[in-house]
XYZ file of C-alpha atoms in Angstrom:
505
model
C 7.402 24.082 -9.232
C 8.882 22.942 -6.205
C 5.788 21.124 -5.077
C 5.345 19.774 -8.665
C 8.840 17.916 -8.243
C 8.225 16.767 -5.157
C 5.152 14.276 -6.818
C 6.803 13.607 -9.353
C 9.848 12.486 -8.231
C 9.526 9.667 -5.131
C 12.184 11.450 -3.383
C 12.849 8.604 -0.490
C 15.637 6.003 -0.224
C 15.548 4.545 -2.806
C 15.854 0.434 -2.094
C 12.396 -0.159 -1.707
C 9.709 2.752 -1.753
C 7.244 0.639 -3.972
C 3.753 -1.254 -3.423
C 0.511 -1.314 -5.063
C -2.915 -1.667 -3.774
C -5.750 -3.110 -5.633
C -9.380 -1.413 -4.671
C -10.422 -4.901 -3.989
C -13.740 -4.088 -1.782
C -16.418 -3.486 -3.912
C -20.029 -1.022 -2.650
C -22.196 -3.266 -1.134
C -24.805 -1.299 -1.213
C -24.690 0.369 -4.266
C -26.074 -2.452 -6.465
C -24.219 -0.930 -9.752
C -20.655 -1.301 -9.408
C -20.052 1.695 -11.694
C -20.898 3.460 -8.441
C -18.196 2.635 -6.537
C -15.264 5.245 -5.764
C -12.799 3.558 -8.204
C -11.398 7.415 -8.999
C -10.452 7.039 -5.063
C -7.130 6.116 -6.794
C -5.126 8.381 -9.373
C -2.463 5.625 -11.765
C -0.176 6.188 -14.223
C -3.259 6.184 -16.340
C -6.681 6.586 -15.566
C -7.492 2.809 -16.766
C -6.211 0.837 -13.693
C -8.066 0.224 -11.221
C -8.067 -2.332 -7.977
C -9.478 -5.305 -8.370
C -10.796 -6.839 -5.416
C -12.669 -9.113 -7.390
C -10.342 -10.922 -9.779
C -9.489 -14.298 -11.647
C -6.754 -15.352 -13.756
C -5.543 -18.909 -15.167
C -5.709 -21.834 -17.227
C -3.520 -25.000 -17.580
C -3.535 -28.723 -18.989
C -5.203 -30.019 -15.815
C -7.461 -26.974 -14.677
C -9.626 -29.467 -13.159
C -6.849 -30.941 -10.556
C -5.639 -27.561 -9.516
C -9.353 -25.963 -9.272
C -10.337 -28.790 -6.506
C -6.564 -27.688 -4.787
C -7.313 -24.229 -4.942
C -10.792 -23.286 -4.234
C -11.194 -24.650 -0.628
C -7.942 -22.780 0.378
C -9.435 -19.279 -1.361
C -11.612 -17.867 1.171
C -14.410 -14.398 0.944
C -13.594 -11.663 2.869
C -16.066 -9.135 4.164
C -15.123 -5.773 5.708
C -17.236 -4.150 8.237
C -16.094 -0.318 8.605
C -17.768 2.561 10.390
C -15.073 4.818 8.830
C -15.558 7.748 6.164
C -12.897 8.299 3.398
C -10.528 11.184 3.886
C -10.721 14.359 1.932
C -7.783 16.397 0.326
C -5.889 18.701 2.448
C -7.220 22.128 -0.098
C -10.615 21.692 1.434
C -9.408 21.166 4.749
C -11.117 24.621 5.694
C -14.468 24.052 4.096
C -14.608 20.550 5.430
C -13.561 21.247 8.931
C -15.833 24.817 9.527
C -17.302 25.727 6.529
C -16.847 27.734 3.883
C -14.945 31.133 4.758
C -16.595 32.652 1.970
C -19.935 32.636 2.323
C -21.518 29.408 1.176
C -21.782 27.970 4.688
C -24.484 25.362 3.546
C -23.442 22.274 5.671
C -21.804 19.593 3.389
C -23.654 16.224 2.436
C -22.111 13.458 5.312
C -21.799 10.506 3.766
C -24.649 7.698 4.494
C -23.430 4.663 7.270
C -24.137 1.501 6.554
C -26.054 -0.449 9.020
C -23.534 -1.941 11.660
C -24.418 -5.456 10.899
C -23.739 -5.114 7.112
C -20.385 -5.166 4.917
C -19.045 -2.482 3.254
C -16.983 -4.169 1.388
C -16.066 -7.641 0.284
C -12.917 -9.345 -1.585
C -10.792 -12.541 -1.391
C -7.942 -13.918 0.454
C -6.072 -17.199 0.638
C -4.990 -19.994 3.206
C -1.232 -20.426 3.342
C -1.164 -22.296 6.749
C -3.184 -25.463 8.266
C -3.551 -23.266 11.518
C -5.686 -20.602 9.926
C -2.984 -17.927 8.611
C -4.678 -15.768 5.187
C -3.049 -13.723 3.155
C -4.878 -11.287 1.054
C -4.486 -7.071 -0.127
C -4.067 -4.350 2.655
C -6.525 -2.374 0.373
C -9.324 -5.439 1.015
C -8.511 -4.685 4.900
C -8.355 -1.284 4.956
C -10.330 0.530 7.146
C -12.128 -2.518 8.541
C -13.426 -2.458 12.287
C -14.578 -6.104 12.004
C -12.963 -8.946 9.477
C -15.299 -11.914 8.245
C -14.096 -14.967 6.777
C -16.309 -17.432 5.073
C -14.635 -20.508 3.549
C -15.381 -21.943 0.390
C -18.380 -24.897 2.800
C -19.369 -21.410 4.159
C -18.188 -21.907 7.457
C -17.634 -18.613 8.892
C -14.986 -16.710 11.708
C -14.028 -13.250 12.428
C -10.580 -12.828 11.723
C -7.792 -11.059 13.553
C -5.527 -8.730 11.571
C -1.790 -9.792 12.202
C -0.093 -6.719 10.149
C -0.250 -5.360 6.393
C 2.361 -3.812 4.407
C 0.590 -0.973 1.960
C 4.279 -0.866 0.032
C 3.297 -4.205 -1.272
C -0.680 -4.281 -0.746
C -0.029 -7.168 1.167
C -2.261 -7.856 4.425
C -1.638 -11.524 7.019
C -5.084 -12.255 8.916
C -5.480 -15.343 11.280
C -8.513 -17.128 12.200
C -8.366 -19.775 14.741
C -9.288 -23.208 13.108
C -6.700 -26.074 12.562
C -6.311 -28.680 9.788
C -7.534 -26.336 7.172
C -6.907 -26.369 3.344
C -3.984 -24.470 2.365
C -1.807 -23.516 -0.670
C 1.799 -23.468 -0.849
C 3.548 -20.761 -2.437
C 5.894 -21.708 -5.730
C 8.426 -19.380 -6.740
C 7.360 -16.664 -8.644
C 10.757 -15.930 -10.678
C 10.503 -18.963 -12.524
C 7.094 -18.246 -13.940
C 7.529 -17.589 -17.805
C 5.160 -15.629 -20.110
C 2.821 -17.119 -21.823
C 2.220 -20.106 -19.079
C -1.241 -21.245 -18.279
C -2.442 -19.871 -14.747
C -5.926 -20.003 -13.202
C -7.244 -16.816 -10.724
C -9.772 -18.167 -8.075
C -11.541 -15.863 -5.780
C -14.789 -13.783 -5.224
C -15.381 -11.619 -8.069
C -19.261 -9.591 -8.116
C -20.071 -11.371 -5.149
C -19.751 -14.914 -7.099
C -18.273 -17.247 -4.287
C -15.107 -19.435 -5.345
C -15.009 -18.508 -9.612
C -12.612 -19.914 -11.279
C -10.965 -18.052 -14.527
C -8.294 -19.171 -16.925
C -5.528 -17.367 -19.018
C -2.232 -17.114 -19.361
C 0.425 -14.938 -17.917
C 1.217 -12.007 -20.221
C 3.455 -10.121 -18.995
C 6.277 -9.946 -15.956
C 7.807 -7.177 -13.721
C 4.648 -4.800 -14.283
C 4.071 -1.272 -12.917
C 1.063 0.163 -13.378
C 1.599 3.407 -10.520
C -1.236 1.758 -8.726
C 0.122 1.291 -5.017
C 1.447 4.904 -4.776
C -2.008 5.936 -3.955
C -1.373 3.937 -0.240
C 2.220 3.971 -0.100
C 5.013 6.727 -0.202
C 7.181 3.918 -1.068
C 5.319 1.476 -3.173
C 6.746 -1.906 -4.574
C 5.312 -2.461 -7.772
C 6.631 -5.426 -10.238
C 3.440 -7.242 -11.039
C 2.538 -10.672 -12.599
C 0.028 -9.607 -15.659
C -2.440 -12.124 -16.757
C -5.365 -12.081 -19.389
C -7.341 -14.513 -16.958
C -10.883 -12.828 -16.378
C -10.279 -10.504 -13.201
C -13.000 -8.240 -11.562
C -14.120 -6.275 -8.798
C -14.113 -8.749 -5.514
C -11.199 -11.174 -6.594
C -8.396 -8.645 -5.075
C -6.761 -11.002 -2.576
C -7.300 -14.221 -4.087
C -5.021 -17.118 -5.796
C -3.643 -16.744 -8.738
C -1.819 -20.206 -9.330
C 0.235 -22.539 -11.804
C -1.679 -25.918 -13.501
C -0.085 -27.726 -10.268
C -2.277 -25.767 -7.941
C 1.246 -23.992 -6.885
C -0.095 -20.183 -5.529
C 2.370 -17.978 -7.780
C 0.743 -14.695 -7.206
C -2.237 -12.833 -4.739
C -4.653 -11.176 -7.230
C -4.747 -7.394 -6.478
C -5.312 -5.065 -9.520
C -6.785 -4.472 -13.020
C -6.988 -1.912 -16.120
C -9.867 -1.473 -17.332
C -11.842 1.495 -19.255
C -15.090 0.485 -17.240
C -14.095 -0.937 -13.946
C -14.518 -4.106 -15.427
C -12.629 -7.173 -17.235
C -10.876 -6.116 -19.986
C -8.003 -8.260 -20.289
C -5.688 -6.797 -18.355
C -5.154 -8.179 -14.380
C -2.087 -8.067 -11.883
C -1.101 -10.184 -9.381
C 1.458 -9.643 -6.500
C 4.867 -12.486 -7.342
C 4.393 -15.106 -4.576
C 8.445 -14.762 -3.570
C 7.687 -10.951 -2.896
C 4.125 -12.014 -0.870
C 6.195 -14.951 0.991
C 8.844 -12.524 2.588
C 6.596 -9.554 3.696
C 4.265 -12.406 5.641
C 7.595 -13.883 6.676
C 8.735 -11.120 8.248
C 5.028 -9.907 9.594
C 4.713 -13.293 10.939
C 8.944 -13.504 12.706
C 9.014 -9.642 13.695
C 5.486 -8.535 13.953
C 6.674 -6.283 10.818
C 8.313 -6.250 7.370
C 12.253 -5.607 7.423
C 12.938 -3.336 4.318
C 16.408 -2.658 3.128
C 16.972 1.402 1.575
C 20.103 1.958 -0.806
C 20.244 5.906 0.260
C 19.566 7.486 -2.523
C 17.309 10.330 -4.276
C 16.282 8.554 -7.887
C 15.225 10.290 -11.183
C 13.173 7.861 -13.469
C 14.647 8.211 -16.877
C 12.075 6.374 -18.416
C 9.418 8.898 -17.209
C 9.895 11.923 -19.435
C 7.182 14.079 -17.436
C 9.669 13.484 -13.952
C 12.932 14.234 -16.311
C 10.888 17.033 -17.502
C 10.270 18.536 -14.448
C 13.322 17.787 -13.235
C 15.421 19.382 -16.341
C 12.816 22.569 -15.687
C 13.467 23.362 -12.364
C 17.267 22.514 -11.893
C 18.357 24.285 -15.707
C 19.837 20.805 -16.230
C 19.334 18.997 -19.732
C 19.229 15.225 -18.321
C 18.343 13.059 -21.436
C 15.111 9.962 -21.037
C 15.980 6.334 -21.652
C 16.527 3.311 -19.882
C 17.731 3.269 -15.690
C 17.783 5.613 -12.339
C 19.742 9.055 -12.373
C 21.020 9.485 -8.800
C 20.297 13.340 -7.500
C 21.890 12.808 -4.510
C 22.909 9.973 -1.951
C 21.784 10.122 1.994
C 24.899 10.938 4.025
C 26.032 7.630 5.858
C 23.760 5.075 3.723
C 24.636 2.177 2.008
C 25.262 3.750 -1.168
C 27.304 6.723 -0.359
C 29.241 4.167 1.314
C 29.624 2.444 -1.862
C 30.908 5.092 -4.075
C 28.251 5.689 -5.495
C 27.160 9.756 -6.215
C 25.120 11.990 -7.822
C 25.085 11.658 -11.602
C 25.386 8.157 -11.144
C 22.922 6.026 -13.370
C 21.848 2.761 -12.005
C 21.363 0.017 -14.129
C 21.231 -3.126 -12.502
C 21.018 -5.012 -9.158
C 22.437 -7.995 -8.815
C 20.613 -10.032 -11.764
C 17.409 -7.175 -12.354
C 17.643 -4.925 -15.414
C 16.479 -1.395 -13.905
C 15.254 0.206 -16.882
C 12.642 2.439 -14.597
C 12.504 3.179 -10.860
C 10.304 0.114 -10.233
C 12.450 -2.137 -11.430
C 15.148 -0.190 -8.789
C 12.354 -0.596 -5.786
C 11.704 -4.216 -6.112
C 15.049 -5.341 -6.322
C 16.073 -3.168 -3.720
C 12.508 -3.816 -1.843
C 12.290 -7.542 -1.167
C 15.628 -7.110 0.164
C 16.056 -6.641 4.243
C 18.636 -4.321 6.157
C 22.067 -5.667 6.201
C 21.711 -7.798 2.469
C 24.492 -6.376 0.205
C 23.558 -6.574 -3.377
C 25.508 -5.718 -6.638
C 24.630 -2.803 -7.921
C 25.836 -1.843 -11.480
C 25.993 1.768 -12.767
C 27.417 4.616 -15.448
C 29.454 7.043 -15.101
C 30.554 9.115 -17.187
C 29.867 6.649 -19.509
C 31.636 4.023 -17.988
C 29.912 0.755 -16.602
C 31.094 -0.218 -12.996
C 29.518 -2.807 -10.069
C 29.890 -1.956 -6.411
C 28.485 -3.825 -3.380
C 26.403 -2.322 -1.304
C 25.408 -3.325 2.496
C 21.746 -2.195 2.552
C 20.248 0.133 5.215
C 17.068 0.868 7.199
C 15.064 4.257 7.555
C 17.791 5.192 10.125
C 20.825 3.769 9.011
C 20.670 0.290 11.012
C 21.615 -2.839 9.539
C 19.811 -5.703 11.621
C 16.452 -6.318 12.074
C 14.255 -4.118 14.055
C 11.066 -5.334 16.341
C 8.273 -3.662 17.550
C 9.712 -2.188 20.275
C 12.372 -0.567 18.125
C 9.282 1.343 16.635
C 9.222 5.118 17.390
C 5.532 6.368 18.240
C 5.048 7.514 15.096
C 5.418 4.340 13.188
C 3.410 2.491 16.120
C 0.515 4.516 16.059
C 0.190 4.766 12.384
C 0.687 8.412 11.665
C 2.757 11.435 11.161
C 1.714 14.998 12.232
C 1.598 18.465 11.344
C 1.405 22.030 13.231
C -1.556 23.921 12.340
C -0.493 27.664 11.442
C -1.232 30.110 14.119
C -3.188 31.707 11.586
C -5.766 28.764 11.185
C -5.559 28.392 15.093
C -6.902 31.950 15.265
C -9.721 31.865 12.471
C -11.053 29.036 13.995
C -10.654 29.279 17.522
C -8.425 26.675 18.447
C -5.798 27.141 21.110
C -4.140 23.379 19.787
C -4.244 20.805 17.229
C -1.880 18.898 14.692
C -2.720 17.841 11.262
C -2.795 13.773 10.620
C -0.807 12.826 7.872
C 0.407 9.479 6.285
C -2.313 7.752 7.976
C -1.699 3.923 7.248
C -4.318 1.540 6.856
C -5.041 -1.109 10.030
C -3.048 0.722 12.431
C -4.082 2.582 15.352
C -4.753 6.210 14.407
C -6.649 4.304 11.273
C -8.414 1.890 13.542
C -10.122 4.812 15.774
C -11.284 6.807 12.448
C -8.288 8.990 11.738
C -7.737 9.887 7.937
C -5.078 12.449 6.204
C -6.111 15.585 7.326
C -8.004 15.351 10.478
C -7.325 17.526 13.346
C -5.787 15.705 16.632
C -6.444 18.464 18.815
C -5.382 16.138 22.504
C -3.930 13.126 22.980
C -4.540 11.452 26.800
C -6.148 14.892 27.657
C -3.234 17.261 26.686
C -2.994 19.782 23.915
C -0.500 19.064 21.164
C 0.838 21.314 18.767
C 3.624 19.498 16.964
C 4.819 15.660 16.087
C 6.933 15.979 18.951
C 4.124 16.646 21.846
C 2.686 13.530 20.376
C 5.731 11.559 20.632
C 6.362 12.674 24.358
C 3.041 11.735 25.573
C 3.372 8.634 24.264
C 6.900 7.487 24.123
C 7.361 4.447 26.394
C 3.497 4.368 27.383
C 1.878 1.224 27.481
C -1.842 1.991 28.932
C -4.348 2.792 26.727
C -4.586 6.374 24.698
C -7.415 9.147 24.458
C -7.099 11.112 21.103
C -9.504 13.497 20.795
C -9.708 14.874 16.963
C -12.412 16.630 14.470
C -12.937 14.761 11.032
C -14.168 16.325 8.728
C -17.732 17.583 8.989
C -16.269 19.516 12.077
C -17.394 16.918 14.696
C -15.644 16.828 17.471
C -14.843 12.761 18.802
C -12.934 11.014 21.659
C -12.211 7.555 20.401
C -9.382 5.308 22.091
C -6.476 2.491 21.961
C -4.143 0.628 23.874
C -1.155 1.529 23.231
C 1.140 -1.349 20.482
């Protein structure tokens, strides 16, 4: 039960565990898009899906803002040598075979040839000197970025950082004087507005859709799938969105870019109505903060939250602790961090949160954006009950370790540089398999190193620079303060053993 809890309930700091991905790149090879892996991700329901191909939009002038937008919307091919992960119950049959008895060896997925994509979506020009913004899950995995512009004119682009929280990925190519879009502000957008989407949907170069925008402040439990800590308060829009368009523009009748394209719901993988876009003022300060600190700058309130408007996490919750917490509207507190920015508040368990500063939080998304596309050291007003009385307090918002400025690179620990956490392997698995060392990847994130070199969840790092390791902590002091390049030599999961490399971030 305890394990139940701990998926239903995002059990982090609260202030800004929240993102969703959109599984923009569609199977290149496949031909039939029904093929591709869209179970890869498990939502809220089993209708959404990632849309890396994706349009949305109309307005009075569609023509004016189509000739702004299309020549800053760009294609984006992945090239990826990479396998997807498997889940950590079959580690044992994946890694050395079945222990009991069916030892047949298991199907290894079929590599695409080198020189082809494996998958394609959209992404959009923000800057004359060649700066793109687009999805993390359009980038993920890649070992090689392409990016074609709308006169076909193409460049292999360099990844400058992604943020999985918000599926939000910064690529640069090196051109100057290019067409770009400038980013309106994405709280004054008002249901029921005409928008156009414009990107690369089934492989059709610079499509143009129309609709309007149906919805605000959407969560669809998409982004959870790529983030412990996912950000999820999406634009929704009836404009025609499909696999392919993940990454591109979704923008105003002015040609104004109010959201990046990322996700739909759909019964068939397909249009259906129903796409989401990331808000532009959200997009703008993760690539602000990529872009000024080579990272994003998230602020935490320090707090455990309990979704009331999720009955199956009050549930759970009311299950396992003999409690008889009631569903509705806001975030039950079931604890507060000792020493973060809400215990220095006031603020306590049993506390219900129901606003920051001018956001309604009528479900833990509502809590994570407002809290989210905040950085450490903001204060916000945060409103509450208690007891059934209403109060506001200020809080002065935290990082991950309690800090309230801005942290750089080089404040990283390894951990976060690299790309990966680790876990010992039981002495009992050591022994049934012969291995005298190895620690289990986990919370592998997309376009960073472990990632880069072919690490997913669950792989086996069994040396790093030629020495065994056995715990997160023989990782970190091999590595802390090195700056030459690493050796990491790991087993994936057809039990091959590989020695891949990186220089050290």
């Amino acid at each position: 039960m305890k394990n139940t809890l701990k998926k239903l309930i995002p059990y982090a700091f609260v202030g800004v565990i929240s993102g969703a991905t959109t599984f923009g790149a569609i199977n290149y090879f496949n031909g039939n898009a029904e093929d591709s892996d869209y179970s890869y991700f498990a939502p809220k329901t089993n209708d959404a899906k990632f849309a890396s191909f994706n349009m949305s939009g109309v307005g009075e002038d569609f023509v004016k803002a189509s000739k702004m937008t299309v020549p800053a919307v760009v294609s984006i091919k992945n090239y990826s040598n990479k396998t997807a992960g498997r889940s950590e119950q079959d580690m044992f049959d994946l890694f050395f075979g079945n222990p009991f008895g069916n030892n047949q060896p298991k199907q290894q997925q079929q590599q695409p040839p080198k020189d082809m994509p494996t998958g394609m979506g959209s992404g959009v020009i923000i800057s004359p000197d060649g700066y793109i913004i687009s999805n993390n899950h359009v980038i993920a995995g890649a070992s090689k970025l392409e990016v074609v512009l709308s006169n076909k004119k193409s460049y292999v682009a360099n990844l400058v950082g992604t943020d999985p929280t918000t599926d939000i990925a910064l690529l640069k190519i090196e051109e100057k004087g290019l067409p770009y879009l400038n980013f309106a502000n994405s709280d004054n957008v008002e249901v029921g507005q005409w928008v156009l989407a414009v990107g690369n949907p089934m492989g059709l170069n610079s499509t143009v859709t129309a609709g309007i925008v149906s919805a605000k402040g959407r969560s669809i439990d998409l982004l959870s799938q790529q983030s412990r800590t996912p950000i999820e308060s999406f634009i929704q829009t009836d404009a025609a969105i499909n696999p392919g368009n993940s990454g591109g523009a979704l923008v105003n009748p002015n040609g104004e870019l109010i959201g990046i394209n990322s996700a739909i719901s759909s019964k068939t993988g397909y249009y259906e109505g129903y796409g989401f876009a990331v808000p532009a003022n959200l997009a703008r300060k993760v690539v602000e903060d990529i872009k000024k600190f080579g990272l994003v700058q998230r602020g935490f309130l320090g707090v455990m939250p309990l979704d009331l408007s999720d009955q199956r996490q009050v549930t759970a919750y009311n299950r396992e602790r003999k409690t008889n917490i009631k569903t509705g509207e806001g975030v039950y507190l079931t604890g507060v961090s000792a020493k973060g920015g809400a215990e220095d508040a006031g603020l306590r368990s049993g506390d219900i949160i129901t606003k920051v500063d001018n956001t309604v939080v009528s479900s833990y998304y509502d809590l994570s954006f407002a809290v989210g596309s905040k950085r450490p050291g903001d204060k916000v007003a945060v409103t509450y009950l208690r007891n059934g009385k209403e109060d506001t307090v200020n809080v002065t918002l935290k990082d991950q370790n309690g800090g309230t400025s801005t942290r750089s690179k080089a404040d990283l620990s390894v951990a976060e540089k690299i790309g990966s956490d680790f876990e010992p392997l039981s002495d009992k698995f050591k022994t049934d398999y012969g291995l005298t060392s190895g620690v289990i990847a986990k919370n592998v994130v997309e376009g960073l190193e472990m990632s880069k070199i072919g690490i997913v969840d669950n792989y086996i790092v069994m040396e790093v620079n030629g020495k065994p390791v056995n715990s997160q902590k023989d990782v970190e002091k091999i590595l802390q303060g090195y700056n030459g390049n690493v050796q990491v030599k790991y087993v994936d999961e057809y039990g091959r053993i590989t020695t891949r490399g990186f220089k050290m971030p």
